[in-house]
mmCIF file of C-alpha atoms and ligand atoms in Angstrom:
data_model
loop_
_atom_site.group_PDB
_atom_site.id
_atom_site.type_symbol
_atom_site.label_atom_id
_atom_site.label_comp_id
_atom_site.label_asym_id
_atom_site.label_seq_id
_atom_site.Cartn_x
_atom_site.Cartn_y
_atom_site.Cartn_z
ATOM 1 C CA UNK A 22 138.239 216.699 204.826
ATOM 2 C CA UNK A 23 139.274 213.002 206.625
ATOM 3 C CA UNK A 24 140.167 213.068 209.949
ATOM 4 C CA UNK A 25 143.044 210.963 211.218
ATOM 5 C CA UNK A 26 142.974 208.710 214.435
ATOM 6 C CA UNK A 27 145.550 207.534 216.185
ATOM 7 C CA UNK A 28 144.904 204.583 217.826
ATOM 8 C CA UNK A 29 147.076 204.529 221.396
ATOM 9 C CA UNK A 30 147.558 200.656 221.576
ATOM 10 C CA UNK A 31 150.253 200.405 224.124
ATOM 11 C CA UNK A 32 150.668 198.791 227.323
ATOM 12 C CA UNK A 33 151.142 201.595 229.670
ATOM 13 C CA UNK A 34 149.825 204.466 230.317
ATOM 14 C CA UNK A 35 153.357 206.554 230.604
ATOM 15 C CA UNK A 36 153.636 205.457 226.946
ATOM 16 C CA UNK A 37 150.410 206.669 226.041
ATOM 17 C CA UNK A 38 150.705 210.132 227.566
ATOM 18 C CA UNK A 39 154.189 210.409 225.512
ATOM 19 C CA UNK A 40 152.812 209.679 222.567
ATOM 20 C CA UNK A 41 149.829 211.951 223.262
ATOM 21 C CA UNK A 42 152.478 214.701 223.533
ATOM 22 C CA UNK A 43 154.573 214.065 221.043
ATOM 23 C CA UNK A 44 151.681 214.042 218.496
ATOM 24 C CA UNK A 45 149.937 217.007 220.390
ATOM 25 C CA UNK A 46 150.551 219.539 217.507
ATOM 26 C CA UNK A 47 149.309 217.989 214.647
ATOM 27 C CA UNK A 48 145.617 217.916 216.230
ATOM 28 C CA UNK A 49 144.602 214.578 215.468
ATOM 29 C CA UNK A 50 141.876 212.459 217.140
ATOM 30 C CA UNK A 51 143.399 209.804 219.406
ATOM 31 C CA UNK A 52 141.733 206.215 220.047
ATOM 32 C CA UNK A 53 141.426 204.795 223.292
ATOM 33 C CA UNK A 54 140.830 200.877 222.713
ATOM 34 C CA UNK A 55 140.659 197.779 224.544
ATOM 35 C CA UNK A 56 144.257 197.767 225.475
ATOM 36 C CA UNK A 57 144.249 201.587 227.499
ATOM 37 C CA UNK A 58 140.351 201.363 228.039
ATOM 38 C CA UNK A 59 141.002 198.114 230.360
ATOM 39 C CA UNK A 60 144.802 198.505 231.292
ATOM 40 C CA UNK A 61 144.502 202.162 232.518
ATOM 41 C CA UNK A 62 141.540 204.143 231.940
ATOM 42 C CA UNK A 63 141.218 206.445 234.373
ATOM 43 C CA UNK A 64 144.747 207.771 233.859
ATOM 44 C CA UNK A 65 143.939 207.856 230.041
ATOM 45 C CA UNK A 66 140.681 209.770 230.130
ATOM 46 C CA UNK A 67 141.716 211.824 232.823
ATOM 47 C CA UNK A 68 144.755 213.005 230.308
ATOM 48 C CA UNK A 69 142.964 212.912 227.297
ATOM 49 C CA UNK A 70 140.919 215.661 229.174
ATOM 50 C CA UNK A 71 143.657 217.856 230.766
ATOM 51 C CA UNK A 72 145.093 218.583 227.590
ATOM 52 C CA UNK A 73 141.862 219.050 225.844
ATOM 53 C CA UNK A 74 142.307 216.527 222.963
ATOM 54 C CA UNK A 75 139.518 214.613 220.981
ATOM 55 C CA UNK A 76 139.133 210.871 221.649
ATOM 56 C CA UNK A 77 137.540 208.161 220.210
ATOM 57 C CA UNK A 78 136.106 204.985 222.587
ATOM 58 C CA UNK A 79 136.670 201.989 220.815
ATOM 59 C CA UNK A 80 134.424 200.043 223.298
ATOM 60 C CA UNK A 81 133.141 197.522 220.666
ATOM 61 C CA UNK A 82 130.248 196.780 222.801
ATOM 62 C CA UNK A 83 128.367 194.010 222.357
ATOM 63 C CA UNK A 84 125.660 192.483 225.129
ATOM 64 C CA UNK A 85 122.209 192.769 225.960
ATOM 65 C CA UNK A 86 120.510 195.971 225.276
ATOM 66 C CA UNK A 87 120.447 197.639 228.765
ATOM 67 C CA UNK A 88 123.961 196.333 229.207
ATOM 68 C CA UNK A 89 124.978 198.264 226.444
ATOM 69 C CA UNK A 90 122.740 201.019 227.494
ATOM 70 C CA UNK A 91 124.443 201.199 230.780
ATOM 71 C CA UNK A 92 127.835 201.184 229.985
ATOM 72 C CA UNK A 93 127.386 203.840 226.999
ATOM 73 C CA UNK A 94 126.227 206.058 229.816
ATOM 74 C CA UNK A 95 129.353 204.936 231.980
ATOM 75 C CA UNK A 96 131.314 205.778 228.706
ATOM 76 C CA UNK A 97 130.325 209.480 227.619
ATOM 77 C CA UNK A 98 132.359 212.168 228.966
ATOM 78 C CA UNK A 99 133.509 215.356 227.795
ATOM 79 C CA UNK A 100 136.177 214.562 224.797
ATOM 80 C CA UNK A 101 134.741 211.505 224.108
ATOM 81 C CA UNK A 102 133.746 212.149 219.766
ATOM 82 C CA UNK A 103 133.004 208.807 219.343
ATOM 83 C CA UNK A 104 131.981 205.426 221.220
ATOM 84 C CA UNK A 105 131.109 202.253 219.121
ATOM 85 C CA UNK A 106 129.531 199.200 219.558
ATOM 86 C CA UNK A 107 129.131 196.228 217.585
ATOM 87 C CA UNK A 108 126.514 196.411 214.567
ATOM 88 C CA UNK A 109 125.749 192.250 215.440
ATOM 89 C CA UNK A 110 124.421 192.867 218.754
ATOM 90 C CA UNK A 111 121.605 193.922 216.679
ATOM 91 C CA UNK A 112 119.030 196.518 216.352
ATOM 92 C CA UNK A 113 117.956 196.834 219.639
ATOM 93 C CA UNK A 114 121.217 197.221 221.259
ATOM 94 C CA UNK A 115 122.236 200.060 219.076
ATOM 95 C CA UNK A 116 119.214 201.743 219.487
ATOM 96 C CA UNK A 117 119.670 201.150 223.395
ATOM 97 C CA UNK A 118 122.966 202.362 222.724
ATOM 98 C CA UNK A 119 122.317 205.494 221.100
ATOM 99 C CA UNK A 120 119.523 206.444 223.536
ATOM 100 C CA UNK A 121 121.404 206.320 226.313
ATOM 101 C CA UNK A 122 124.620 208.450 224.843
ATOM 102 C CA UNK A 123 122.287 211.069 224.396
ATOM 103 C CA UNK A 124 120.212 211.323 227.427
ATOM 104 C CA UNK A 125 123.598 211.202 229.353
ATOM 105 C CA UNK A 126 125.182 213.498 226.819
ATOM 106 C CA UNK A 127 121.925 215.937 227.821
ATOM 107 C CA UNK A 128 122.165 215.517 231.330
ATOM 108 C CA UNK A 129 125.888 216.472 231.570
ATOM 109 C CA UNK A 130 125.502 219.060 229.305
ATOM 110 C CA UNK A 131 128.078 218.481 226.755
ATOM 111 C CA UNK A 132 127.848 217.810 223.006
ATOM 112 C CA UNK A 133 126.422 214.381 222.460
ATOM 113 C CA UNK A 134 129.316 211.835 220.935
ATOM 114 C CA UNK A 135 128.769 210.403 217.843
ATOM 115 C CA UNK A 136 127.942 206.205 217.991
ATOM 116 C CA UNK A 137 129.377 204.543 215.395
ATOM 117 C CA UNK A 138 128.754 200.658 214.826
ATOM 118 C CA UNK A 139 131.454 198.077 213.783
ATOM 119 C CA UNK A 140 130.398 196.171 210.979
ATOM 120 C CA UNK A 141 133.077 193.229 209.901
ATOM 121 C CA UNK A 142 136.562 193.699 211.265
ATOM 122 C CA UNK A 143 139.305 194.466 209.028
ATOM 123 C CA UNK A 144 140.995 191.507 210.211
ATOM 124 C CA UNK A 145 138.513 188.798 208.983
ATOM 125 C CA UNK A 146 138.731 187.638 205.120
ATOM 126 C CA UNK A 147 135.928 186.251 203.632
ATOM 127 C CA UNK A 148 137.127 182.817 204.596
ATOM 128 C CA UNK A 149 136.724 183.809 208.450
ATOM 129 C CA UNK A 150 133.163 185.017 207.663
ATOM 130 C CA UNK A 151 132.193 181.358 206.605
ATOM 131 C CA UNK A 152 133.953 180.119 209.740
ATOM 132 C CA UNK A 153 131.355 182.157 211.779
ATOM 133 C CA UNK A 154 128.682 181.209 209.526
ATOM 134 C CA UNK A 155 128.037 184.764 207.878
ATOM 135 C CA UNK A 156 127.259 183.943 203.987
ATOM 136 C CA UNK A 157 128.536 186.342 201.683
ATOM 137 C CA UNK A 158 131.313 188.227 201.345
ATOM 138 C CA UNK A 159 132.535 191.083 203.842
ATOM 139 C CA UNK A 160 131.137 193.859 201.616
ATOM 140 C CA UNK A 161 127.538 192.221 201.639
ATOM 141 C CA UNK A 162 127.989 191.648 205.196
ATOM 142 C CA UNK A 163 128.927 194.849 205.587
ATOM 143 C CA UNK A 164 126.713 197.166 203.959
ATOM 144 C CA UNK A 165 123.628 194.955 205.715
ATOM 145 C CA UNK A 166 124.843 196.192 209.019
ATOM 146 C CA UNK A 167 125.609 199.402 208.066
ATOM 147 C CA UNK A 168 121.662 199.632 206.834
ATOM 148 C CA UNK A 169 120.670 198.539 210.525
ATOM 149 C CA UNK A 170 123.063 200.839 211.924
ATOM 150 C CA UNK A 171 121.898 203.719 210.432
ATOM 151 C CA UNK A 172 117.949 202.996 211.486
ATOM 152 C CA UNK A 173 118.986 202.350 214.855
ATOM 153 C CA UNK A 174 120.621 205.847 214.694
ATOM 154 C CA UNK A 175 124.135 205.401 214.362
ATOM 155 C CA UNK A 176 126.023 208.216 213.215
ATOM 156 C CA UNK A 177 128.313 205.912 210.989
ATOM 157 C CA UNK A 178 130.097 202.974 210.869
ATOM 158 C CA UNK A 179 133.642 201.061 211.235
ATOM 159 C CA UNK A 180 134.485 199.569 207.936
ATOM 160 C CA UNK A 181 137.351 198.464 205.789
ATOM 161 C CA UNK A 182 137.624 201.370 203.190
ATOM 162 C CA UNK A 183 137.516 198.765 200.783
ATOM 163 C CA UNK A 184 133.453 199.189 201.164
ATOM 164 C CA UNK A 185 132.909 202.895 201.496
ATOM 165 C CA UNK A 186 131.792 203.292 198.053
ATOM 166 C CA UNK A 187 129.361 201.037 198.340
ATOM 167 C CA UNK A 188 127.856 201.641 201.325
ATOM 168 C CA UNK A 189 128.041 205.652 200.855
ATOM 169 C CA UNK A 190 126.396 205.012 197.689
ATOM 170 C CA UNK A 191 123.534 203.016 199.424
ATOM 171 C CA UNK A 192 123.372 205.013 202.574
ATOM 172 C CA UNK A 193 124.113 208.594 201.476
ATOM 173 C CA UNK A 194 127.233 210.533 201.601
ATOM 174 C CA UNK A 195 126.481 211.719 204.962
ATOM 175 C CA UNK A 196 126.031 208.479 206.941
ATOM 176 C CA UNK A 197 129.737 208.558 208.117
ATOM 177 C CA UNK A 198 132.356 205.679 207.768
ATOM 178 C CA UNK A 199 135.413 205.337 210.144
ATOM 179 C CA UNK A 200 138.100 203.141 208.534
ATOM 180 C CA UNK A 201 140.924 201.059 210.089
ATOM 181 C CA UNK A 202 143.273 198.760 208.308
ATOM 182 C CA UNK A 203 145.272 201.849 206.815
ATOM 183 C CA UNK A 204 148.467 200.889 205.836
ATOM 184 C CA UNK A 205 151.415 203.514 204.249
ATOM 185 C CA UNK A 206 152.920 201.667 201.351
ATOM 186 C CA UNK A 207 155.543 199.650 202.431
ATOM 187 C CA UNK A 208 154.765 199.063 205.884
ATOM 188 C CA UNK A 209 153.764 195.755 207.292
ATOM 189 C CA UNK A 210 149.912 194.742 207.568
ATOM 190 C CA UNK A 211 150.263 192.360 210.573
ATOM 191 C CA UNK A 212 147.028 191.110 211.309
ATOM 192 C CA UNK A 213 144.903 193.162 208.970
ATOM 193 C CA UNK A 214 143.228 191.705 205.814
ATOM 194 C CA UNK A 215 141.917 194.471 204.435
ATOM 195 C CA UNK A 216 144.141 196.777 204.425
ATOM 196 C CA UNK A 217 144.469 200.708 202.061
ATOM 197 C CA UNK A 218 146.642 203.215 202.191
ATOM 198 C CA UNK A 219 145.725 206.483 202.816
ATOM 199 C CA UNK A 220 145.808 208.288 200.242
ATOM 200 C CA UNK A 221 143.176 205.069 198.639
ATOM 201 C CA UNK A 222 140.798 205.591 201.601
ATOM 202 C CA UNK A 223 140.646 209.627 201.357
ATOM 203 C CA UNK A 224 140.143 208.855 197.550
ATOM 204 C CA UNK A 225 137.211 206.716 198.360
ATOM 205 C CA UNK A 226 135.478 209.103 200.628
ATOM 206 C CA UNK A 227 136.387 207.790 204.145
ATOM 207 C CA UNK A 228 135.754 210.450 207.262
ATOM 208 C CA UNK A 229 137.878 208.751 209.271
ATOM 209 C CA UNK A 230 141.618 207.025 208.827
ATOM 210 C CA UNK A 231 142.160 204.651 211.797
ATOM 211 C CA UNK A 232 146.105 204.208 212.362
ATOM 212 C CA UNK A 233 147.877 202.343 214.628
ATOM 213 C CA UNK A 234 151.062 200.437 214.131
ATOM 214 C CA UNK A 235 152.465 202.384 211.114
ATOM 215 C CA UNK A 236 152.445 205.296 213.661
ATOM 216 C CA UNK A 237 153.295 203.917 217.360
ATOM 217 C CA UNK A 238 155.539 201.566 215.918
ATOM 218 C CA UNK A 239 157.467 204.205 214.026
ATOM 219 C CA UNK A 240 161.287 205.202 215.574
ATOM 220 C CA UNK A 241 159.755 208.581 215.058
ATOM 221 C CA UNK A 242 155.977 208.934 215.482
ATOM 222 C CA UNK A 243 155.733 212.909 214.975
ATOM 223 C CA UNK A 244 157.281 212.044 211.546
ATOM 224 C CA UNK A 245 155.169 208.865 210.497
ATOM 225 C CA UNK A 246 151.841 210.720 211.495
ATOM 226 C CA UNK A 247 153.098 213.953 209.837
ATOM 227 C CA UNK A 248 153.830 211.833 206.529
ATOM 228 C CA UNK A 249 150.154 210.000 206.821
ATOM 229 C CA UNK A 250 148.356 214.058 207.400
ATOM 230 C CA UNK A 251 150.427 215.046 204.058
ATOM 231 C CA UNK A 252 149.195 211.649 201.766
ATOM 232 C CA UNK A 253 145.640 212.611 203.084
ATOM 233 C CA UNK A 254 145.683 216.181 202.055
ATOM 234 C CA UNK A 255 147.256 215.435 198.875
ATOM 235 C CA UNK A 256 144.664 213.356 198.039
ATOM 236 C CA UNK A 257 141.642 215.149 199.601
HETATM 237 O O1 C5P B 320 147.939 198.707 214.176
HETATM 238 P P1 C5P B 320 146.586 199.110 213.225
HETATM 239 O O2 C5P B 320 146.855 200.134 212.368
HETATM 240 O O3 C5P B 320 146.538 197.799 212.853
HETATM 241 O O4 C5P B 320 145.334 199.247 214.435
HETATM 242 C C1 C5P B 320 144.289 199.499 214.212
HETATM 243 C C2 C5P B 320 143.348 199.903 215.547
HETATM 244 O O5 C5P B 320 141.823 199.714 214.927
HETATM 245 C C3 C5P B 320 143.426 198.336 216.471
HETATM 246 O O6 C5P B 320 143.261 199.480 217.607
HETATM 247 C C4 C5P B 320 142.144 197.751 216.609
HETATM 248 O O7 C5P B 320 141.333 197.053 217.439
HETATM 249 C C5 C5P B 320 141.470 198.648 216.045
HETATM 250 N N1 C5P B 320 139.921 198.116 214.854
HETATM 251 C C6 C5P B 320 140.409 197.259 213.509
HETATM 252 N N2 C5P B 320 139.463 196.986 213.040
HETATM 253 C C7 C5P B 320 138.016 196.864 213.300
HETATM 254 C C8 C5P B 320 137.644 198.053 214.106
HETATM 255 C C9 C5P B 320 138.991 198.572 214.864
HETATM 256 O O8 C5P B 320 141.892 197.150 213.429
HETATM 257 N N3 C5P B 320 137.236 197.107 212.531
#
């Protein structure tokens, strides 16, 4: 059964804590992305841990292998269910991240977080890829990067739901996929380009669905999250 991840993309710790409280009963995973990670790191980690919720650290690490390994060590904490890096950082960098995550988790005596690799951002269209010098479409690039991530020991990849079928048939159903760019029908796409509805994403076999603005921007975030979960269950 696919799991819902709610992106805590809000500007203050007070708002993030309110959102966690409002959604607490749903047992979702919370995403600590750049806005919360750079804006109020200590508060968000402490709050998630005090309330014993699982979280995904969307750090998108991308640097030389030693630096990424050191950053990964700093991010491994109880409650960190998933931590990610950019696959474009290359095989050696991803391997350094995976090794550091496993080492640090065993030093702390906690369960090992999954290390995921971002393939191609869901805000990128094929034209954007040409602009940054990547030949081929998003699906071809995502599949190539996912194969590299799997060989480097990652548990899965962040990709568009449009790429899940091709990825799983090439790399196996057990290689996990985490899909942002999820938009319930009728909601605004914003800057996302390669989108799918929750029902479609579950139908193609995505393992984790990330939803931000359609929930955080709703007048009733609890009702919006429930509606996404209901749609996911109906199509599981
Ligand atoms: O508000 P929305 O549902 O578009 O939020 C999606 C979240 O997922 C954002 O926090 C964004 O940073 C993140 N993300 C993404 N595409 C990726 C990786 C992460 O949209 N490839």
